[in-house]
Amino acid sequence: MRLFGARLPDVLGSRRAATIATTTVGVGLLVIAVWGTPAGLYTGAFVFGVGQAFAFPALMSLALAGAPSNERGAVVGTQTAFVDVAFGLGSVSLGAIAHAIGYRGTFAVSAAVAAAGLVLLRTKVREVRIA
């Protein structure tokens, strides 16, 4: 999927591609939270996976767009490091949330985080293109 999503920022613009990807991630998480059957889990996981595959190139493109060419390696390293930290801290945090409110609630909280990210993306990030 990421092979198809890699061109999305070039075609649509980084911000628009990131908006589509983040929305898709949030919808997938919400489907898992609301549709409490195996079919819901599989459907939501597929939608989430598509969004996640498209998100990485779009967000990387946004991160690189404002960087001078001699700093792009540092930008890639920093962005991927923060993704790794987010996965690590998110897993621990969501484990605690799952213990408190259950697994479906965990996916609802995750969908809310995706929605908050979408709001930040739409209100704080301007469209950019890599030269």
CSV table of C-alpha atoms in Angstrom, one decimal:
chain,number,residue,atom,x,y,z
A,1,MET,CA,0.0,0.0,0.0
A,2,ARG,CA,2.8,2.4,0.8
A,3,LEU,CA,4.0,2.1,-2.7
A,4,PHE,CA,0.7,3.5,-4.0
A,5,GLY,CA,0.6,6.2,-1.2
A,6,ALA,CA,4.1,7.4,-1.8
A,7,ARG,CA,3.0,9.5,-4.8
A,8,LEU,CA,-0.1,10.9,-3.1
A,9,PRO,CA,1.7,14.0,-1.6
A,10,ASP,CA,3.2,14.8,-5.0
A,11,VAL,CA,-0.2,14.6,-6.7
A,12,LEU,CA,-2.5,16.1,-4.1
A,13,GLY,CA,-0.1,18.2,-2.0
A,14,SER,CA,1.3,17.1,1.3
A,15,ARG,CA,-1.3,18.7,3.6
A,16,ARG,CA,-4.2,17.3,1.6
A,17,ALA,CA,-2.6,13.8,1.4
A,18,ALA,CA,-2.0,13.9,5.2
A,19,THR,CA,-5.6,15.0,5.8
A,20,ILE,CA,-6.9,12.1,3.8
A,21,ALA,CA,-4.6,9.7,5.5
A,22,THR,CA,-5.3,10.9,9.0
A,23,THR,CA,-9.1,10.8,8.3
A,24,THR,CA,-8.8,7.3,7.1
A,25,VAL,CA,-6.8,6.2,10.1
A,26,GLY,CA,-9.4,7.8,12.4
A,27,VAL,CA,-12.3,6.1,10.6
A,28,GLY,CA,-10.6,2.7,10.8
A,29,LEU,CA,-10.1,3.1,14.5
A,30,LEU,CA,-13.7,4.3,15.0
A,31,VAL,CA,-15.0,1.3,13.0
A,32,ILE,CA,-13.1,-1.0,15.3
A,33,ALA,CA,-14.5,0.8,18.4
A,34,VAL,CA,-18.1,0.8,17.3
A,35,TRP,CA,-18.5,-2.3,15.2
A,36,GLY,CA,-17.9,-5.0,17.9
A,37,THR,CA,-17.7,-8.1,15.7
A,38,PRO,CA,-14.8,-9.9,13.9
A,39,ALA,CA,-16.0,-8.4,10.6
A,40,GLY,CA,-15.8,-4.9,12.2
A,41,LEU,CA,-12.3,-5.7,13.5
A,42,TYR,CA,-11.1,-6.8,10.0
A,43,THR,CA,-12.8,-4.0,8.2
A,44,GLY,CA,-11.5,-1.3,10.6
A,45,ALA,CA,-8.0,-2.8,10.6
A,46,PHE,CA,-8.0,-2.7,6.8
A,47,VAL,CA,-9.1,0.9,6.7
A,48,PHE,CA,-6.6,1.8,9.4
A,49,GLY,CA,-3.8,0.1,7.5
A,50,VAL,CA,-4.6,1.9,4.3
A,51,GLY,CA,-4.6,5.3,6.2
A,52,GLN,CA,-1.3,4.4,8.0
A,53,ALA,CA,0.3,3.4,4.7
A,54,PHE,CA,-0.6,6.8,3.2
A,55,ALA,CA,0.2,8.8,6.3
A,56,PHE,CA,3.9,8.1,6.5
A,57,PRO,CA,4.8,9.5,3.0
A,58,ALA,CA,2.5,12.4,3.5
A,59,LEU,CA,3.8,13.4,6.9
A,60,MET,CA,7.4,12.9,5.8
A,61,SER,CA,6.8,15.1,2.9
A,62,LEU,CA,5.4,17.8,5.2
A,63,ALA,CA,8.4,17.5,7.5
A,64,LEU,CA,10.8,17.7,4.6
A,65,ALA,CA,9.2,20.6,2.7
A,66,GLY,CA,10.4,23.3,5.0
A,67,ALA,CA,13.9,22.0,5.5
A,68,PRO,CA,17.0,23.1,3.5
A,69,SER,CA,18.4,20.3,1.4
A,70,ASN,CA,21.5,20.0,3.7
A,71,GLU,CA,19.3,19.3,6.7
A,72,ARG,CA,16.9,16.7,5.2
A,73,GLY,CA,18.8,13.7,6.6
A,74,ALA,CA,18.4,15.2,10.1
A,75,VAL,CA,14.7,15.8,9.4
A,76,VAL,CA,14.1,12.2,8.3
A,77,GLY,CA,15.9,10.9,11.4
A,78,THR,CA,14.0,13.2,13.8
A,79,GLN,CA,10.6,12.4,12.2
A,80,THR,CA,11.2,8.7,12.3
A,81,ALA,CA,12.5,8.9,15.9
A,82,PHE,CA,9.3,10.7,17.0
A,83,VAL,CA,7.2,8.0,15.2
A,84,ASP,CA,9.1,5.3,17.2
A,85,VAL,CA,8.6,7.2,20.5
A,86,ALA,CA,4.9,7.7,19.7
A,87,PHE,CA,4.5,4.0,19.0
A,88,GLY,CA,6.3,3.1,22.2
A,89,LEU,CA,4.5,5.6,24.5
A,90,GLY,CA,1.2,5.1,22.8
A,91,SER,CA,1.3,1.3,23.4
A,92,VAL,CA,2.0,1.7,27.1
A,93,SER,CA,-0.6,4.5,27.5
A,94,LEU,CA,-3.2,2.6,25.5
A,95,GLY,CA,-2.6,-0.5,27.6
A,96,ALA,CA,-3.5,1.4,30.7
A,97,ILE,CA,-6.6,2.8,29.0
A,98,ALA,CA,-7.6,-0.7,27.9
A,99,HIS,CA,-7.2,-1.9,31.4
A,100,ALA,CA,-9.5,1.0,32.6
A,101,ILE,CA,-12.2,1.1,30.0
A,102,GLY,CA,-11.7,-2.0,27.7
A,103,TYR,CA,-10.3,-2.6,24.3
A,104,ARG,CA,-13.2,-0.9,22.3
A,105,GLY,CA,-12.8,2.2,24.4
A,106,THR,CA,-9.1,2.2,23.6
A,107,PHE,CA,-9.9,2.3,19.9
A,108,ALA,CA,-12.4,5.1,20.6
A,109,VAL,CA,-9.7,7.1,22.4
A,110,SER,CA,-7.3,6.5,19.6
A,111,ALA,CA,-9.9,7.7,17.1
A,112,ALA,CA,-10.3,10.9,19.2
A,113,VAL,CA,-6.5,11.4,19.1
A,114,ALA,CA,-6.6,11.0,15.3
A,115,ALA,CA,-9.4,13.6,15.2
A,116,ALA,CA,-7.3,16.0,17.3
A,117,GLY,CA,-4.4,15.5,15.0
A,118,LEU,CA,-6.6,16.2,12.1
A,119,VAL,CA,-7.7,19.5,13.7
A,120,LEU,CA,-4.1,20.5,14.3
A,121,LEU,CA,-3.2,19.5,10.7
A,122,ARG,CA,-6.0,21.6,9.3
A,123,THR,CA,-5.5,24.7,11.5
A,124,LYS,CA,-1.8,24.8,12.1
A,125,VAL,CA,-0.1,23.4,9.0
A,126,ARG,CA,0.1,25.2,5.7
A,127,GLU,CA,0.4,23.5,2.4
A,128,VAL,CA,4.0,23.1,1.2
A,129,ARG,CA,5.7,21.4,-1.7
A,130,ILE,CA,9.3,20.1,-1.8
A,131,ALA,CA,11.4,22.0,-4.3
